[in-house]
Structures are given as structure tokens and as C-alpha cells.
mmCIF file of C-alpha atoms (C1' of nucleotides) and ligand atoms in Angstrom:
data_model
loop_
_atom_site.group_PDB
_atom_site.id
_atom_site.type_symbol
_atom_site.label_atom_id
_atom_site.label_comp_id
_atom_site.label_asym_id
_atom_site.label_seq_id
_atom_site.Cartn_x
_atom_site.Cartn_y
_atom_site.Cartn_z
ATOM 1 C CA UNK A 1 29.415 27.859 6.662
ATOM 2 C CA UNK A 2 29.023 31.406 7.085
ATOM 3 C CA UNK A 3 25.638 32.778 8.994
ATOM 4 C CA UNK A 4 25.264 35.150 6.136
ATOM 5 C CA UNK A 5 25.385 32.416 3.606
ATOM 6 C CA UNK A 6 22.511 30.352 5.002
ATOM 7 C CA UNK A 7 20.497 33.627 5.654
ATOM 8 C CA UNK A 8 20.842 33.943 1.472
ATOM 9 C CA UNK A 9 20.156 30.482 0.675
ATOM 10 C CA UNK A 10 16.680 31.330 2.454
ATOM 11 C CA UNK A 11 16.278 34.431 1.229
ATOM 12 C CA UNK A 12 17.142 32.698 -2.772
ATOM 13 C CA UNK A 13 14.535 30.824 -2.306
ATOM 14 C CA UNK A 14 11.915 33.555 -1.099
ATOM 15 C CA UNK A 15 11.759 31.850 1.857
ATOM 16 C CA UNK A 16 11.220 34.362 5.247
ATOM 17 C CA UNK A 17 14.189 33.887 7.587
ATOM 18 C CA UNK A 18 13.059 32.417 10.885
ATOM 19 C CA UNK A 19 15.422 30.913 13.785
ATOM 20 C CA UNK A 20 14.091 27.280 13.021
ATOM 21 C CA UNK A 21 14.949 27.083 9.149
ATOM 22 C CA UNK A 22 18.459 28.422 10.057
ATOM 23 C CA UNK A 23 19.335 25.867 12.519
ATOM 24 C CA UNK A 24 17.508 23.039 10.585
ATOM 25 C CA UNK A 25 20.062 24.575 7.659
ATOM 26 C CA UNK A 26 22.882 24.941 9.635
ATOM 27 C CA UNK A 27 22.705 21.179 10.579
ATOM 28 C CA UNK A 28 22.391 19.655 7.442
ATOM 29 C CA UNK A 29 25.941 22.265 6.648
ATOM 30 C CA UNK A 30 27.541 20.957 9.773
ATOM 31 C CA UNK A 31 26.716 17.038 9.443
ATOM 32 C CA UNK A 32 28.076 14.756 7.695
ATOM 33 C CA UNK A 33 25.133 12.377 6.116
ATOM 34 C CA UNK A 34 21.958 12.288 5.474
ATOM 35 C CA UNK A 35 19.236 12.918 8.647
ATOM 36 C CA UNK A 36 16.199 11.854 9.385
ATOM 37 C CA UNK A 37 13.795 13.760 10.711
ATOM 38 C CA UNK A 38 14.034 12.098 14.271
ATOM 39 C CA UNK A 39 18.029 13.016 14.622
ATOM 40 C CA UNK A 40 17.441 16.365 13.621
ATOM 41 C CA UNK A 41 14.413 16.385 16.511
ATOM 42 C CA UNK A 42 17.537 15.352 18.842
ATOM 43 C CA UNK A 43 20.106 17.729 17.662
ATOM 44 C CA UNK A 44 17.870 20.880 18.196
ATOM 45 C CA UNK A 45 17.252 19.940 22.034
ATOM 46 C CA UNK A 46 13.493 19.629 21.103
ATOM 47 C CA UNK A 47 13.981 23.273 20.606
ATOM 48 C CA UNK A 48 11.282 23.006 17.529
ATOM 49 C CA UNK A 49 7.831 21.500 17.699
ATOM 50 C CA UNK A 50 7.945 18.252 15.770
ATOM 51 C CA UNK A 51 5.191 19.627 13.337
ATOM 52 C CA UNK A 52 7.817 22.925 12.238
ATOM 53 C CA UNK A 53 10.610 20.179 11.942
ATOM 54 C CA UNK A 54 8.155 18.702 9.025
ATOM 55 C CA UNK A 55 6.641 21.894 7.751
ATOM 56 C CA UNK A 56 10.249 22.933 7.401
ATOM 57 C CA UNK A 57 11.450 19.224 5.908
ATOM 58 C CA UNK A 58 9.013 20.021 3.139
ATOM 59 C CA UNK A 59 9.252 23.074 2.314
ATOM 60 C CA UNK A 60 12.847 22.691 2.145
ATOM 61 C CA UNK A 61 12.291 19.452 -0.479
ATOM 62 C CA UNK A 62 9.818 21.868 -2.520
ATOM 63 C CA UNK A 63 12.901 24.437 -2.979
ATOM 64 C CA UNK A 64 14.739 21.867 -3.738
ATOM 65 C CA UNK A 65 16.999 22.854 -0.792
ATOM 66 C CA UNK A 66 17.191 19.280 0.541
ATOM 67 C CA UNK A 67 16.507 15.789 -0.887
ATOM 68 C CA UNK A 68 14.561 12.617 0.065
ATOM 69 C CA UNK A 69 16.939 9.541 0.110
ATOM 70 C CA UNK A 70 15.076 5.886 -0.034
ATOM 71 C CA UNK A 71 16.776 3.324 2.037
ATOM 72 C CA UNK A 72 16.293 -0.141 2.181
ATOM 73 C CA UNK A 73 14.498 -0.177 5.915
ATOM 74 C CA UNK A 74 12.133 2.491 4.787
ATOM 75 C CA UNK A 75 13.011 5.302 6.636
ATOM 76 C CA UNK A 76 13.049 9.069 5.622
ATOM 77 C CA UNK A 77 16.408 10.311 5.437
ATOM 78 C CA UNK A 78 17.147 14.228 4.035
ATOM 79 C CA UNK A 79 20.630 15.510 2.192
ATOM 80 C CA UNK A 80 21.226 18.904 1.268
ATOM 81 C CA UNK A 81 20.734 19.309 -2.644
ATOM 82 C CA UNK A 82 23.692 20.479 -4.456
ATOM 83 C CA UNK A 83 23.016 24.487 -5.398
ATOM 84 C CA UNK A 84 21.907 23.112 -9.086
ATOM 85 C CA UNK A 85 18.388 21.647 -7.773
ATOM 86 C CA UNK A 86 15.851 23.297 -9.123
ATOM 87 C CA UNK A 87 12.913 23.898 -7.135
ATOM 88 C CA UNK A 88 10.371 22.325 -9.113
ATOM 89 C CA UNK A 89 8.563 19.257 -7.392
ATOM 90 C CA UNK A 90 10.440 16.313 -7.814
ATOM 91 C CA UNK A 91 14.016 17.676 -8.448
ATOM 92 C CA UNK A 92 16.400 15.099 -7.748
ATOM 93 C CA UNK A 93 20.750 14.665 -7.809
ATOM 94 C CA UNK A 94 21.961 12.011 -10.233
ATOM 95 C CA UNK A 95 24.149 10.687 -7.571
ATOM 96 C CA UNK A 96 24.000 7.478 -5.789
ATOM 97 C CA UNK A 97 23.485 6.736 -2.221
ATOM 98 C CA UNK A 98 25.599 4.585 0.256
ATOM 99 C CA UNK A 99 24.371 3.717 3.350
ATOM 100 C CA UNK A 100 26.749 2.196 5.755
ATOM 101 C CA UNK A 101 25.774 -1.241 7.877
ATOM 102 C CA UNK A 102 27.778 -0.619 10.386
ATOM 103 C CA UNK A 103 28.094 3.225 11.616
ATOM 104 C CA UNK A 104 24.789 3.848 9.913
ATOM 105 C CA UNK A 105 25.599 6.791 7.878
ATOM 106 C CA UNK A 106 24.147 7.509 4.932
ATOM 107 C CA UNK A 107 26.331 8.918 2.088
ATOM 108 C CA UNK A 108 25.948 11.769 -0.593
ATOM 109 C CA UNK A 109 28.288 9.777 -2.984
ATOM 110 C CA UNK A 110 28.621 13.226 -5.601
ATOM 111 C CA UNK A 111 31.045 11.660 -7.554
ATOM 112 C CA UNK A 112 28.948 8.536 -7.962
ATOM 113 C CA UNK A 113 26.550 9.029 -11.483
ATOM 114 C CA UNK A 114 23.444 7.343 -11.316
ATOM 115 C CA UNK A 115 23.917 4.026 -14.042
ATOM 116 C CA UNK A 116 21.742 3.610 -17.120
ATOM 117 C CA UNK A 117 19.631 0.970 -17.352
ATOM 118 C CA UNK A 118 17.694 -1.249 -19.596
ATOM 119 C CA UNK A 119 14.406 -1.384 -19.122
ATOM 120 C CA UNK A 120 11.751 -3.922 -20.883
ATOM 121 C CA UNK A 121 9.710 -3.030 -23.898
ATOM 122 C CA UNK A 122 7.409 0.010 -22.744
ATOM 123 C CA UNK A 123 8.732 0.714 -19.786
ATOM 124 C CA UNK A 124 9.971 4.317 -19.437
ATOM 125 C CA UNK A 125 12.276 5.494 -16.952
ATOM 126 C CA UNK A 126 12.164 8.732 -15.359
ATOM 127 C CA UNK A 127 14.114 8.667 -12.102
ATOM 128 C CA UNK A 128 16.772 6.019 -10.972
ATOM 129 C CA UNK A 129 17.446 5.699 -7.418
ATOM 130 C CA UNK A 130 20.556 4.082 -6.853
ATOM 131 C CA UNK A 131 21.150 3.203 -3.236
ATOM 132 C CA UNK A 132 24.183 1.109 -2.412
ATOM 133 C CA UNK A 133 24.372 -0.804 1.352
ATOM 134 C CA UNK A 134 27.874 -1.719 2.513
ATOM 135 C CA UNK A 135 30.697 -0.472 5.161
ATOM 136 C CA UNK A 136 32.112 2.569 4.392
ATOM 137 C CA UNK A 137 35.474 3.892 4.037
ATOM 138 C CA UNK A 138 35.421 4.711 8.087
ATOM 139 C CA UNK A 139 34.292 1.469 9.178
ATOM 140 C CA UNK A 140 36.901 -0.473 7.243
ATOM 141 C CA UNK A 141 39.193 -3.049 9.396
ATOM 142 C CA UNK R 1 -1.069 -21.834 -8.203
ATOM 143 C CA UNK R 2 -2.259 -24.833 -6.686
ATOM 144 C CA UNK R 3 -3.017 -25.249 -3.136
ATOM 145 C CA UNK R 4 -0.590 -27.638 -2.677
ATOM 146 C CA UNK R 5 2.262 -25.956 -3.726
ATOM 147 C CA UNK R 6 1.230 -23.239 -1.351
ATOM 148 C CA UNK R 7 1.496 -25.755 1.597
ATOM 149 C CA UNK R 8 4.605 -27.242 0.288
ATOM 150 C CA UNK R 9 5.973 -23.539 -0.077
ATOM 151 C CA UNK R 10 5.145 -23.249 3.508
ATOM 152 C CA UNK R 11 6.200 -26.910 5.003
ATOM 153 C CA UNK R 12 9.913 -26.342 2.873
ATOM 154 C CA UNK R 13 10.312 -23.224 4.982
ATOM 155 C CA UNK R 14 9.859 -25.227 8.549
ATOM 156 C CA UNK R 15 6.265 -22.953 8.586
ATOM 157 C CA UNK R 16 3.197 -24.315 10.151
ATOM 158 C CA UNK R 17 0.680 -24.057 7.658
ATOM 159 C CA UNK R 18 -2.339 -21.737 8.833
ATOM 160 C CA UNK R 19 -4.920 -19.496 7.085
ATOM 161 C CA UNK R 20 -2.975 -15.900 7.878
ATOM 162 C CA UNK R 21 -0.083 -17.740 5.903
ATOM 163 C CA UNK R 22 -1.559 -19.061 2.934
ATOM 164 C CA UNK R 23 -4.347 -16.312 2.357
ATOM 165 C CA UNK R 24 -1.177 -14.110 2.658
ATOM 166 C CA UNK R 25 0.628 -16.423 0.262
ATOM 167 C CA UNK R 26 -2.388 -16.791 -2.258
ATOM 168 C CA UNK R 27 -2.624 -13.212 -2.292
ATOM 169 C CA UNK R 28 1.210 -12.592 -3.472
ATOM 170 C CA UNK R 29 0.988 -15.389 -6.014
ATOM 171 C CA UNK R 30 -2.431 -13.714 -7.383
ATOM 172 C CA UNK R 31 -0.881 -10.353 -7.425
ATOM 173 C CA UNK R 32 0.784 -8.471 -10.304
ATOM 174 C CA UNK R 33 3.095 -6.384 -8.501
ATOM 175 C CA UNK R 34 4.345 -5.427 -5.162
ATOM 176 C CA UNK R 35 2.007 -4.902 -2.154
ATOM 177 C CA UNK R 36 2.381 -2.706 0.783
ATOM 178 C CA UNK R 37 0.559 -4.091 4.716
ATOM 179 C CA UNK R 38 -2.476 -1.913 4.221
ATOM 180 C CA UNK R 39 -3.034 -3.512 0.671
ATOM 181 C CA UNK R 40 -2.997 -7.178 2.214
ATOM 182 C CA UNK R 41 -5.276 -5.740 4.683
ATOM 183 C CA UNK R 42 -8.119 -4.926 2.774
ATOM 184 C CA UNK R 43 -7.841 -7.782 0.264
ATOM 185 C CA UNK R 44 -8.156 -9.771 2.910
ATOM 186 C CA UNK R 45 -11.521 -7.901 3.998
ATOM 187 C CA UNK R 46 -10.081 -7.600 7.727
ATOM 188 C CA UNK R 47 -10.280 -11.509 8.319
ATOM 189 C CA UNK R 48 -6.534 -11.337 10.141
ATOM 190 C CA UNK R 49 -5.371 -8.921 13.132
ATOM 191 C CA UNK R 50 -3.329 -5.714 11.745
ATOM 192 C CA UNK R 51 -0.767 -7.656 14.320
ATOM 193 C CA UNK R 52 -0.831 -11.160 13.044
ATOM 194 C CA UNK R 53 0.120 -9.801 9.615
ATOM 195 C CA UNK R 54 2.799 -7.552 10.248
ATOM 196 C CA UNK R 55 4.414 -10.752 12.057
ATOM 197 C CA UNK R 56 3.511 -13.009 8.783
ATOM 198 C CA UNK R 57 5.037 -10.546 6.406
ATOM 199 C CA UNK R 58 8.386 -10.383 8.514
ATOM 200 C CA UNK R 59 8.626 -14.090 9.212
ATOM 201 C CA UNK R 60 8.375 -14.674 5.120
ATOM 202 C CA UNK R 61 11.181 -12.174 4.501
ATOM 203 C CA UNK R 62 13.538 -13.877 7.058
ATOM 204 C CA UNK R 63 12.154 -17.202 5.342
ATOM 205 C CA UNK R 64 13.391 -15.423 1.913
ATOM 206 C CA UNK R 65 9.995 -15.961 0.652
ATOM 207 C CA UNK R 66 8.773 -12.430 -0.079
ATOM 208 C CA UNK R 67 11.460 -9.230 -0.098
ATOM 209 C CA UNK R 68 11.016 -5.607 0.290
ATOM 210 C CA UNK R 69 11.608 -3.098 -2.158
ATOM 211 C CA UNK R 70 12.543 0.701 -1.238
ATOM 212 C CA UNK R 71 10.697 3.088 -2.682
ATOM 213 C CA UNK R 72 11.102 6.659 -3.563
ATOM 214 C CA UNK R 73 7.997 8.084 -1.300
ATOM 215 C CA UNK R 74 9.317 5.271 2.183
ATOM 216 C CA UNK R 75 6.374 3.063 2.224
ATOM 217 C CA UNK R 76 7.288 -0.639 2.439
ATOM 218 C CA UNK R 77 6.324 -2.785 0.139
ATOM 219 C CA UNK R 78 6.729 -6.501 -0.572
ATOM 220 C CA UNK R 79 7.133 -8.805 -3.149
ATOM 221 C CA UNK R 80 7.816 -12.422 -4.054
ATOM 222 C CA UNK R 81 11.105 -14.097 -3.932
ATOM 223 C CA UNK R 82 12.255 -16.064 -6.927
ATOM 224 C CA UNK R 83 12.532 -19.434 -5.817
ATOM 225 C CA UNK R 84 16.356 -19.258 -5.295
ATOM 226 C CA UNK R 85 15.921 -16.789 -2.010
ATOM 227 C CA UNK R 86 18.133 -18.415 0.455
ATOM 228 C CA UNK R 87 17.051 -17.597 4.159
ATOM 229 C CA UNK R 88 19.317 -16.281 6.010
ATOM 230 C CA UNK R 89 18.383 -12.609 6.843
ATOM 231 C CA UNK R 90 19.205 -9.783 4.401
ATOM 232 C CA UNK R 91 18.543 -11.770 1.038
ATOM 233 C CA UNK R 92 18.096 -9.507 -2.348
ATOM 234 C CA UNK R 93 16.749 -10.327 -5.283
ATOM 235 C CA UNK R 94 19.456 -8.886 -7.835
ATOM 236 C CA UNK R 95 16.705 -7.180 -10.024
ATOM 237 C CA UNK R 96 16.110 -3.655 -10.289
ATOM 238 C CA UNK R 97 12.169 -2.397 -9.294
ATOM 239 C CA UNK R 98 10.093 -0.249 -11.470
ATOM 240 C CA UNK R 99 7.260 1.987 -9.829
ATOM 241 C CA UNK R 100 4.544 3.522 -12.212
ATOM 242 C CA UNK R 101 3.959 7.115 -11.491
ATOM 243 C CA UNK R 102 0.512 7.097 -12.912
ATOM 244 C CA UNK R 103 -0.998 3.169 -12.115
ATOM 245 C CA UNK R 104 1.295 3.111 -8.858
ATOM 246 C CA UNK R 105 1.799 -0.513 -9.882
ATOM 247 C CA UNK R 106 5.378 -1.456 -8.212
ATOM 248 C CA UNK R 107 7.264 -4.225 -11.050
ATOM 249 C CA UNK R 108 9.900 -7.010 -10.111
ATOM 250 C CA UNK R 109 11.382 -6.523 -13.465
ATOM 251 C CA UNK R 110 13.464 -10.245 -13.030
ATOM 252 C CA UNK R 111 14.667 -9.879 -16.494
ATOM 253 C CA UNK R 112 16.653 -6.695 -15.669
ATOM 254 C CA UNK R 113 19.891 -7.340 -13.443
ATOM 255 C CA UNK R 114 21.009 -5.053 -10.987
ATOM 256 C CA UNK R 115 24.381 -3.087 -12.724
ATOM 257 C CA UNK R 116 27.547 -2.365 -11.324
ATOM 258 C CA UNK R 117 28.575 0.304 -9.608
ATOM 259 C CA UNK R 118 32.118 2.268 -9.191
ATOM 260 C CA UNK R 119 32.322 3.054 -5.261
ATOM 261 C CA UNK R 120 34.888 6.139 -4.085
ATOM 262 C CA UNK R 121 38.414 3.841 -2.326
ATOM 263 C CA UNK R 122 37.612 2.479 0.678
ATOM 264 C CA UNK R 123 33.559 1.931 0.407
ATOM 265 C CA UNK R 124 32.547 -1.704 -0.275
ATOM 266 C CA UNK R 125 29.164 -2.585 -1.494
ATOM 267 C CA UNK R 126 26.995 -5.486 -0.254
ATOM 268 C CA UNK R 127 23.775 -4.963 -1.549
ATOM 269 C CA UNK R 128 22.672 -2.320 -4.592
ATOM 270 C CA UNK R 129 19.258 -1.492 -4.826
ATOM 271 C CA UNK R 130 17.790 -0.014 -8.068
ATOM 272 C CA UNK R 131 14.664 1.955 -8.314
ATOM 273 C CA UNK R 132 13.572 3.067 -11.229
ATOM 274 C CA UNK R 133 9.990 5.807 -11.479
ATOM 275 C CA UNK R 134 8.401 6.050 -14.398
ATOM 276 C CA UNK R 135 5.260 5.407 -16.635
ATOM 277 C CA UNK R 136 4.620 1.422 -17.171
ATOM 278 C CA UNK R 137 4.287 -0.695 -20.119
ATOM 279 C CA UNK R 138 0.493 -0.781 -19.290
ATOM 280 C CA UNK R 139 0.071 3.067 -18.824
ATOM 281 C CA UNK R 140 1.863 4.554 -22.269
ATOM 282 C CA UNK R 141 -0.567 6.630 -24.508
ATOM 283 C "C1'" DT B 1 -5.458 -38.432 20.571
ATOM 284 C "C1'" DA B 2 -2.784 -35.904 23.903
ATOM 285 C "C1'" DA B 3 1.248 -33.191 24.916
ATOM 286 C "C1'" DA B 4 4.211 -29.891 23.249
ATOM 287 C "C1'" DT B 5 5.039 -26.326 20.202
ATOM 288 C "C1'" DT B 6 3.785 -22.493 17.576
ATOM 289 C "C1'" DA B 7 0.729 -18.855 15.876
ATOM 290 C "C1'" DT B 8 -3.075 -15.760 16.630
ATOM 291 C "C1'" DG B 9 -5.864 -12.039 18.575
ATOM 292 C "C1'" DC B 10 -6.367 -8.575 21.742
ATOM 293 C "C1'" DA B 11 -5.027 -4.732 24.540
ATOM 294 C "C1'" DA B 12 -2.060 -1.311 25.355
ATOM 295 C "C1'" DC B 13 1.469 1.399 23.834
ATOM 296 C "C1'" DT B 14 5.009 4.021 20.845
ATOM 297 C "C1'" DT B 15 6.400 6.351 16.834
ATOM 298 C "C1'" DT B 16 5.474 8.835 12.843
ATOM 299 C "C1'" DG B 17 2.933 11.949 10.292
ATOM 300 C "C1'" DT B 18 -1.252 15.327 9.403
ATOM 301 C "C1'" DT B 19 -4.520 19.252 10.013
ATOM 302 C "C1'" DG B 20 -6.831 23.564 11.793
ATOM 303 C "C1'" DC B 21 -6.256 27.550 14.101
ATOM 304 C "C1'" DA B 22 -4.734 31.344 17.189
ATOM 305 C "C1'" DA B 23 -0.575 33.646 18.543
ATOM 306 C "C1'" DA B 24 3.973 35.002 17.320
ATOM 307 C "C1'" DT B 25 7.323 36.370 14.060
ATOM 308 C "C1'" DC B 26 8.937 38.224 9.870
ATOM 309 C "C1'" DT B 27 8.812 41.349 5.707
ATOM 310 C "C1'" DA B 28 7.761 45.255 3.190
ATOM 311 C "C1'" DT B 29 6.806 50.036 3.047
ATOM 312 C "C1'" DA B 30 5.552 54.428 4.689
ATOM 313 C "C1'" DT Q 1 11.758 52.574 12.705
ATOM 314 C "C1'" DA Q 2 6.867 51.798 13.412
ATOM 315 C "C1'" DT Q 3 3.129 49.498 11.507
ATOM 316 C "C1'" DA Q 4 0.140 46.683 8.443
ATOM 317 C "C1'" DG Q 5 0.008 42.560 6.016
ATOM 318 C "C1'" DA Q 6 1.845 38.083 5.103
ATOM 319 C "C1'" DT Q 7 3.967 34.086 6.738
ATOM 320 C "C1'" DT Q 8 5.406 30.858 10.200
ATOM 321 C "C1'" DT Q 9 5.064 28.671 14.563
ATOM 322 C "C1'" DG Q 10 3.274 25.932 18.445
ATOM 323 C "C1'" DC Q 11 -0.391 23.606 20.306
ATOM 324 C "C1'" DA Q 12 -4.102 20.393 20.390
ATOM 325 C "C1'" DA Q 13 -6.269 16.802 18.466
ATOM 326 C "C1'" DC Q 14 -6.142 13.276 15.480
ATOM 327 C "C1'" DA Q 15 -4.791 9.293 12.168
ATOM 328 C "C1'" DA Q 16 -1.802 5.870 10.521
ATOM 329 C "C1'" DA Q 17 1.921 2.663 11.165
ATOM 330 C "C1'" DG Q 18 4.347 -0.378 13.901
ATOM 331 C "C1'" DT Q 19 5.629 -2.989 18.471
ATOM 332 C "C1'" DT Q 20 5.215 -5.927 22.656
ATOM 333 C "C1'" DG Q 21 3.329 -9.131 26.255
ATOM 334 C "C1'" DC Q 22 0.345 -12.497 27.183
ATOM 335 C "C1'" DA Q 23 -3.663 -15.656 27.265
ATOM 336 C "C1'" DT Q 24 -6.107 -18.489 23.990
ATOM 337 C "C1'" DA Q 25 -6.392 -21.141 19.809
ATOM 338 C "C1'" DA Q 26 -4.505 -23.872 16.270
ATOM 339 C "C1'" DT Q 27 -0.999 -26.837 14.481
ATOM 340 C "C1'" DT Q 28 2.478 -30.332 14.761
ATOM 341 C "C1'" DT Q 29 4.700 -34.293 16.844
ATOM 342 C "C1'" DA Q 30 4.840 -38.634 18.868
HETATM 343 MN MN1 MN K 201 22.033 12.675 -2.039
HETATM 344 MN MN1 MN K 202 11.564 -7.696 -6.481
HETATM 345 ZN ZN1 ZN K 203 30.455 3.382 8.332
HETATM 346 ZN ZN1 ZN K 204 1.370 1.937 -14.762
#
DNA sequence: TAAATTATGCAACTTTGTTGCAAATCTATA
DNA sequence: TATAGATTTGCAACAAAGTTGCATAATTTA
């Protein structure tokens, strides 16, 4: 993705344009996967202090930029949002999650709706996180 | 639940039966819902090192006597097994888990199966968790 | 009941996440 | 394009969550 393209997602979101939301940005373009906030520590050379990597994490969740992703071992993974998320709390895709056993990659799966489901008497749903654990279509024999 | 059962719960797993375990286990049987390590700590008024019941929660859930549930904001929480659990490391309930937005109650909803999902060629599921936020049966106006 | 096995508590440590504040950077506008 | 005002960053200090090794205590086995 284009420099100027990332400097206008920031910029969308009336968010100042500052060398560690770019690269942060440009990461999430470039990989493939969700991150955590530790890989994205690694991937920036420890270039950022730890505490912009959050600041910036969050901010980018409260634009509804990126995503949070729940995964069965309880760790904090971020996606980028598709440009439709609106940046209103908790915004979230409709898509469901795959997170591979084996290469450890965790998948955007886009194509993927979120299923209904049928909840007992009284209970009413508001968000359905879907997250699927498997091997992916890399890690296939 | 009698005390016995509790032992017997513990001797059928090849456990040694000892306080941390069945305060632990009397605690989960009590409890309506899921509970996270810092919840077992204080209902047990600090009688058991931090240490002793992190290694207690994680020898039950290799047992397949209590499970963990993802949850949208990553903490880890735990829950009972159904009896069926077998024991052999990544063991799921195939329910789906409700979390209350406004009690912060966390639900085993037993009654509601896991559904299906259609996976992209080439991915192949294992294990499909379902979380589901909302407002409970016990919190509607 | 004693030996052997297993679990616990403690200390020390790591990792993860939070907060306040001064200095640096960015944005708007003159 | 220089400057004032607003925002962001890095640092320090801290808190919470989780891990490991090891001596002691409790439980099981025989
Ligand atoms: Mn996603
Ligand atoms: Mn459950
Ligand atoms: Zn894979
Ligand atoms: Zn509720």
C-alpha cells in the first residue's frame, strides 16, 4: 500500500500523522494475520516505546481502524478492520476467525459470516465471536 | 454437592485429594457462571498461594475437569466440564458461551450446541469456539 | 506407620499492561 | 514558513498476571 494512502487513513480519522502510527499501519498492510502487540514490538526493532505501541493499539481500536480478535489461549491479537468499521466503541466485522495450530497464524476469514444462533429464553445476543482452531490451508500435508 | 462426590471427582482423575483442590472444586460447583484466577482468589479469602492455584486450575483443565472459555476483552476464565470431558489435553465442551455486558456473569449455555461452520478450501477446523455478548436472562428490563 | 510420591508455599523473576508528566512532534493559521 | 496551540511520545514508576526452582509439608502406598 501506497505511503499516501496510510497518511489518509490517519488523517480520515482525525488522527495527527506521526512516524509510529504509520509504521504500526504499514505493518498490519504488509502482514498477513492478525498481531499481537508483542510481534509488532519485534517488527519495529524496539523502535517505539512499548507504552506508544498500546496508546497507538487503542486508539487505533477506538477508530475502528483495527480489531481485537479473542483466541482460545487468551492472548490479544489485532486485524485491520475492513474500511466499513465505524468508529464507535465496540465496532466489530461479522467475520469469523481461524487460528492455525500449527504455523500459528491467525486468519481474517472475510468471506466467513458470523452464524446465527439460538439462544435460551431471555438471553439477547449482541455480538458473536466466532473463532475457529484448525491447520490452515498452508500447513496442509 | 456432597463432599464425597468432590473426593470421588478428584480420586477418578488420579488427583490427590487436598484442600487447594476441593475448596477450588467446591467453589466451581457453588458458582453460577464462569470464574476468572483473581475471582477464586478472593473467594477463597487468600487461604492458597497466587502460585498453588494457578497450578490447580491448569492441572483440572488437562484433567478435563474445568475448561476455559475465550472472551471478547482476553481474560481467562474457567468453567466446569460436563461430566463427559475426556482428558487428554485440548478438550471442548461443544457449547457456545454467553457473557452479560451489564452483570458480567459468563454462561455455559449446555443446551445450545456449537453450529457449523463453512471454512474457505483447504482450512480444516478442529475446535469452534462461540462467544456470544449480550444482556442475560437475569439482567432484561 | 514409614517410605515414596506428590502438592504446596515462598522467593525471585518475567511479561503484560497502566498512569502521570515533561519534552518532542505535529497541525493550524497568520 | 514561522509560530502558537494541541497532540503525541518516551520515560519512570508502578500494578497485575503468570512462571520457575526448590525446600517443606501433606498425601498416598505398601
Ligand atoms: Mn478479523
Ligand atoms: Mn463452558
Ligand atoms: Zn498454518
Ligand atoms: Zn447479566
Amino acid at each position: 500500500m501506497q505511503i499516501a494512502s496510510i497518511d489518509n487513513l490517519l488523517k480520515r480519522n482525525q488522527l495527527s500523522v506521526t512516524d509510529s502510527r504509520k509504521k504500526i499501519l504499514e505493518l498490519f498492510k504488509e502482514h498477513n494475520g492478525a498481531m499481537a502487540h508483542s510481534d509488532i514490538e519485534k517488527k519495529t526493532d524496539e523502535k517505539f516505546d512499548r507504552v506508544t505501541i498500546y496508546r497507538t493499539l487503542q486508539t487505533f481500536v477506538e477508530k475502528g481502524i483495527i480489531h481485537t480478535i479473542p483466541t482460545p489461549d487468551n492472548s490479544v491479537l489485532y486485524a485491520l478492520c475492513k474500511d466499513s468499521c465505524s468508529s464507535t466503541g465496540h465496532h466489530h466485522d461479522n467475520h469469523v476467525h481461524f487460528v492455525c495450530d500449527n504455523c500459528n497464524i491467525t486468519y481474517c476469514l472475510d468471506s466467513v459470516v458470523t452464524p446465527q444462533v439460538d439462544l435460551p429464553q431471555g438471553f439477547e445476543p449482541k455480538v458473536i465471536d466466532v473463532v475457529v482452531t484448525g491447520i490452515c490451508k498452508n500447513c496442509q500435508v
